[in-house]
């Protein structure tokens, strides 16, 4: 993959403990914390601990263990927050921005997990 990772990005600094975060879940390979500027009552950012820039970088280069750990962490958050439709919750949305057109601001792969109110259509037309 032709990605170069910038270790000075804000999520890298969170992972190094240089700036604080409100942790929701932490596993061996994954950290989830509250978004500082939430777009919904629940707005959690889920990030791998490894140096991946965006979704396709992570999907291509991360180990199977990291990928499984990441997605199991998302499931764990859904369970913990009671938002899983499979367990009586009202549901949620996950999304990930990549690059310029995706409007990615922080160049460390992250999944947004949004919930807590009806979220409307996926994109404004
Ligand atoms: P994106 O546009 O997909 O790169 O989203 C970056 C997200 O990171 C935005 O929703 C920001 O509110 C969030 N964010 C930026 N800095 C922090 C921080 N220090 N702690 C938590 N969330 C942050």
mmCIF file of C-alpha atoms and ligand atoms in Angstrom:
data_model
loop_
_atom_site.group_PDB
_atom_site.id
_atom_site.type_symbol
_atom_site.label_atom_id
_atom_site.label_comp_id
_atom_site.label_asym_id
_atom_site.label_seq_id
_atom_site.Cartn_x
_atom_site.Cartn_y
_atom_site.Cartn_z
ATOM 1 C CA UNK A 1 0.000 0.000 0.000
ATOM 2 C CA UNK A 2 1.278 3.439 -0.876
ATOM 3 C CA UNK A 3 0.370 5.003 2.428
ATOM 4 C CA UNK A 4 2.731 6.850 4.698
ATOM 5 C CA UNK A 5 1.582 7.270 8.264
ATOM 6 C CA UNK A 6 2.046 10.588 10.079
ATOM 7 C CA UNK A 7 2.869 9.734 13.718
ATOM 8 C CA UNK A 8 2.136 13.298 14.836
ATOM 9 C CA UNK A 9 -1.617 13.005 14.146
ATOM 10 C CA UNK A 10 -3.926 13.565 17.108
ATOM 11 C CA UNK A 11 -5.060 9.944 17.433
ATOM 12 C CA UNK A 12 -1.441 8.764 17.484
ATOM 13 C CA UNK A 13 -0.923 11.221 20.320
ATOM 14 C CA UNK A 14 -3.974 9.827 22.143
ATOM 15 C CA UNK A 15 -2.582 6.297 21.721
ATOM 16 C CA UNK A 16 0.752 7.421 23.185
ATOM 17 C CA UNK A 17 -1.086 8.919 26.173
ATOM 18 C CA UNK A 18 0.057 12.449 25.303
ATOM 19 C CA UNK A 19 -3.480 13.803 25.304
ATOM 20 C CA UNK A 20 -6.479 12.532 27.253
ATOM 21 C CA UNK A 21 -9.508 10.697 25.924
ATOM 22 C CA UNK A 22 -12.806 9.431 27.272
ATOM 23 C CA UNK A 23 -12.320 5.708 26.721
ATOM 24 C CA UNK A 24 -15.351 3.518 26.013
ATOM 25 C CA UNK A 25 -13.522 0.242 25.393
ATOM 26 C CA UNK A 26 -9.893 -0.798 25.079
ATOM 27 C CA UNK A 27 -8.638 -4.143 23.810
ATOM 28 C CA UNK A 28 -5.239 -5.478 22.787
ATOM 29 C CA UNK A 29 -5.355 -3.897 19.321
ATOM 30 C CA UNK A 30 -8.192 -1.371 19.512
ATOM 31 C CA UNK A 31 -9.183 1.782 21.389
ATOM 32 C CA UNK A 32 -12.650 3.357 21.363
ATOM 33 C CA UNK A 33 -13.329 6.782 22.837
ATOM 34 C CA UNK A 34 -15.934 9.540 22.734
ATOM 35 C CA UNK A 35 -15.752 12.048 19.895
ATOM 36 C CA UNK A 36 -14.848 15.474 21.252
ATOM 37 C CA UNK A 37 -17.444 17.168 18.990
ATOM 38 C CA UNK A 38 -20.338 14.685 18.910
ATOM 39 C CA UNK A 39 -22.816 14.604 16.002
ATOM 40 C CA UNK A 40 -25.310 12.438 17.920
ATOM 41 C CA UNK A 41 -26.021 11.532 21.560
ATOM 42 C CA UNK A 42 -23.705 8.545 21.056
ATOM 43 C CA UNK A 43 -20.617 9.329 18.956
ATOM 44 C CA UNK A 44 -17.760 6.939 19.546
ATOM 45 C CA UNK A 45 -14.555 6.731 17.527
ATOM 46 C CA UNK A 46 -13.041 3.272 17.172
ATOM 47 C CA UNK A 47 -9.378 3.138 16.163
ATOM 48 C CA UNK A 48 -6.821 0.401 15.692
ATOM 49 C CA UNK A 49 -3.661 0.828 17.748
ATOM 50 C CA UNK A 50 -1.548 0.122 14.671
ATOM 51 C CA UNK A 51 -0.404 2.833 12.224
ATOM 52 C CA UNK A 52 -3.077 2.679 9.522
ATOM 53 C CA UNK A 53 -4.199 5.754 7.639
ATOM 54 C CA UNK A 54 -7.702 4.782 6.544
ATOM 55 C CA UNK A 55 -10.097 1.900 5.987
ATOM 56 C CA UNK A 56 -8.588 0.320 2.878
ATOM 57 C CA UNK A 57 -5.079 0.617 4.355
ATOM 58 C CA UNK A 58 -6.230 -1.221 7.482
ATOM 59 C CA UNK A 59 -8.211 -3.810 5.501
ATOM 60 C CA UNK A 60 -5.239 -4.524 3.242
ATOM 61 C CA UNK A 61 -2.303 -4.445 5.659
ATOM 62 C CA UNK A 62 -3.515 -5.233 9.185
ATOM 63 C CA UNK A 63 -3.219 -8.774 10.533
ATOM 64 C CA UNK A 64 -6.292 -10.996 10.746
ATOM 65 C CA UNK A 65 -5.992 -10.719 14.522
ATOM 66 C CA UNK A 66 -6.073 -6.904 14.442
ATOM 67 C CA UNK A 67 -9.028 -6.892 12.044
ATOM 68 C CA UNK A 68 -10.996 -9.369 14.129
ATOM 69 C CA UNK A 69 -10.173 -7.526 17.346
ATOM 70 C CA UNK A 70 -11.330 -4.219 15.849
ATOM 71 C CA UNK A 71 -14.700 -5.554 14.724
ATOM 72 C CA UNK A 72 -15.289 -7.511 17.922
ATOM 73 C CA UNK A 73 -14.601 -4.268 19.809
ATOM 74 C CA UNK A 74 -17.332 -2.544 17.787
ATOM 75 C CA UNK A 75 -19.724 -5.361 18.697
ATOM 76 C CA UNK A 76 -18.688 -4.999 22.336
ATOM 77 C CA UNK A 77 -19.482 -1.271 22.274
ATOM 78 C CA UNK A 78 -22.914 -1.923 20.724
ATOM 79 C CA UNK A 79 -23.615 -4.392 23.498
ATOM 80 C CA UNK A 80 -22.245 -2.139 26.220
ATOM 81 C CA UNK A 81 -24.262 0.874 25.048
ATOM 82 C CA UNK A 82 -27.452 -1.125 24.426
ATOM 83 C CA UNK A 83 -27.785 -0.006 20.801
ATOM 84 C CA UNK A 84 -27.669 -3.398 19.058
ATOM 85 C CA UNK A 85 -30.974 -4.067 17.242
ATOM 86 C CA UNK A 86 -30.326 -7.756 17.868
ATOM 87 C CA UNK A 87 -30.588 -7.142 21.596
ATOM 88 C CA UNK A 88 -33.551 -4.770 21.613
ATOM 89 C CA UNK A 89 -31.598 -1.578 20.937
ATOM 90 C CA UNK A 90 -32.679 1.192 18.588
ATOM 91 C CA UNK A 91 -29.759 0.814 16.200
ATOM 92 C CA UNK A 92 -26.804 2.872 15.074
ATOM 93 C CA UNK A 93 -24.696 3.866 12.090
ATOM 94 C CA UNK A 94 -21.037 3.185 11.433
ATOM 95 C CA UNK A 95 -19.056 5.140 8.887
ATOM 96 C CA UNK A 96 -15.489 5.927 8.037
ATOM 97 C CA UNK A 97 -14.168 8.878 6.074
ATOM 98 C CA UNK A 98 -11.135 8.433 3.822
ATOM 99 C CA UNK A 99 -9.070 11.008 1.995
ATOM 100 C CA UNK A 100 -10.084 14.268 0.433
ATOM 101 C CA UNK A 101 -13.514 13.397 -0.973
ATOM 102 C CA UNK A 102 -14.308 11.397 2.134
ATOM 103 C CA UNK A 103 -13.580 14.521 4.223
ATOM 104 C CA UNK A 104 -11.132 12.707 6.486
ATOM 105 C CA UNK A 105 -9.615 15.130 8.988
ATOM 106 C CA UNK A 106 -7.469 12.842 11.110
ATOM 107 C CA UNK A 107 -5.118 10.553 9.127
ATOM 108 C CA UNK A 108 -5.386 7.574 11.470
ATOM 109 C CA UNK A 109 -8.067 5.041 10.524
ATOM 110 C CA UNK A 110 -11.198 5.484 12.628
ATOM 111 C CA UNK A 111 -14.749 4.278 12.505
ATOM 112 C CA UNK A 112 -17.474 6.620 13.702
ATOM 113 C CA UNK A 113 -20.238 4.875 15.663
ATOM 114 C CA UNK A 114 -23.334 7.074 15.896
ATOM 115 C CA UNK A 115 -26.555 6.409 17.774
ATOM 116 C CA UNK A 116 -29.048 7.747 20.276
ATOM 117 C CA UNK A 117 -31.537 9.394 17.918
ATOM 118 C CA UNK A 118 -32.993 8.748 14.440
ATOM 119 C CA UNK A 119 -30.058 9.534 12.153
ATOM 120 C CA UNK A 120 -31.935 10.352 8.959
ATOM 121 C CA UNK A 121 -30.870 9.435 5.445
ATOM 122 C CA UNK A 122 -27.269 8.450 4.904
ATOM 123 C CA UNK A 123 -26.177 11.498 2.906
ATOM 124 C CA UNK A 124 -27.593 14.882 1.998
ATOM 125 C CA UNK A 125 -28.362 14.893 -1.737
HETATM 126 P P1 LIG B 1 -12.876 12.609 10.381
HETATM 127 O O1 LIG B 1 -13.387 13.860 9.724
HETATM 128 O O2 LIG B 1 -13.594 11.383 9.935
HETATM 129 O O3 LIG B 1 -11.369 12.488 10.236
HETATM 130 O O4 LIG B 1 -13.228 12.737 11.914
HETATM 131 C C1 LIG B 1 -12.336 13.150 12.899
HETATM 132 C C2 LIG B 1 -13.118 13.199 14.199
HETATM 133 O O5 LIG B 1 -12.199 13.297 15.262
HETATM 134 C C3 LIG B 1 -14.071 14.406 14.317
HETATM 135 O O6 LIG B 1 -15.404 13.913 14.533
HETATM 136 C C4 LIG B 1 -13.542 15.154 15.553
HETATM 137 O O7 LIG B 1 -14.567 15.722 16.338
HETATM 138 C C5 LIG B 1 -12.786 14.064 16.285
HETATM 139 N N1 LIG B 1 -11.703 14.501 17.157
HETATM 140 C C6 LIG B 1 -10.689 15.346 16.850
HETATM 141 N N2 LIG B 1 -9.858 15.482 17.896
HETATM 142 C C7 LIG B 1 -10.357 14.693 18.886
HETATM 143 C C8 LIG B 1 -9.958 14.404 20.225
HETATM 144 N N3 LIG B 1 -8.850 14.938 20.766
HETATM 145 N N4 LIG B 1 -10.707 13.552 20.953
HETATM 146 C C9 LIG B 1 -11.820 13.000 20.431
HETATM 147 N N5 LIG B 1 -12.249 13.238 19.171
HETATM 148 C C10 LIG B 1 -11.535 14.068 18.413
#
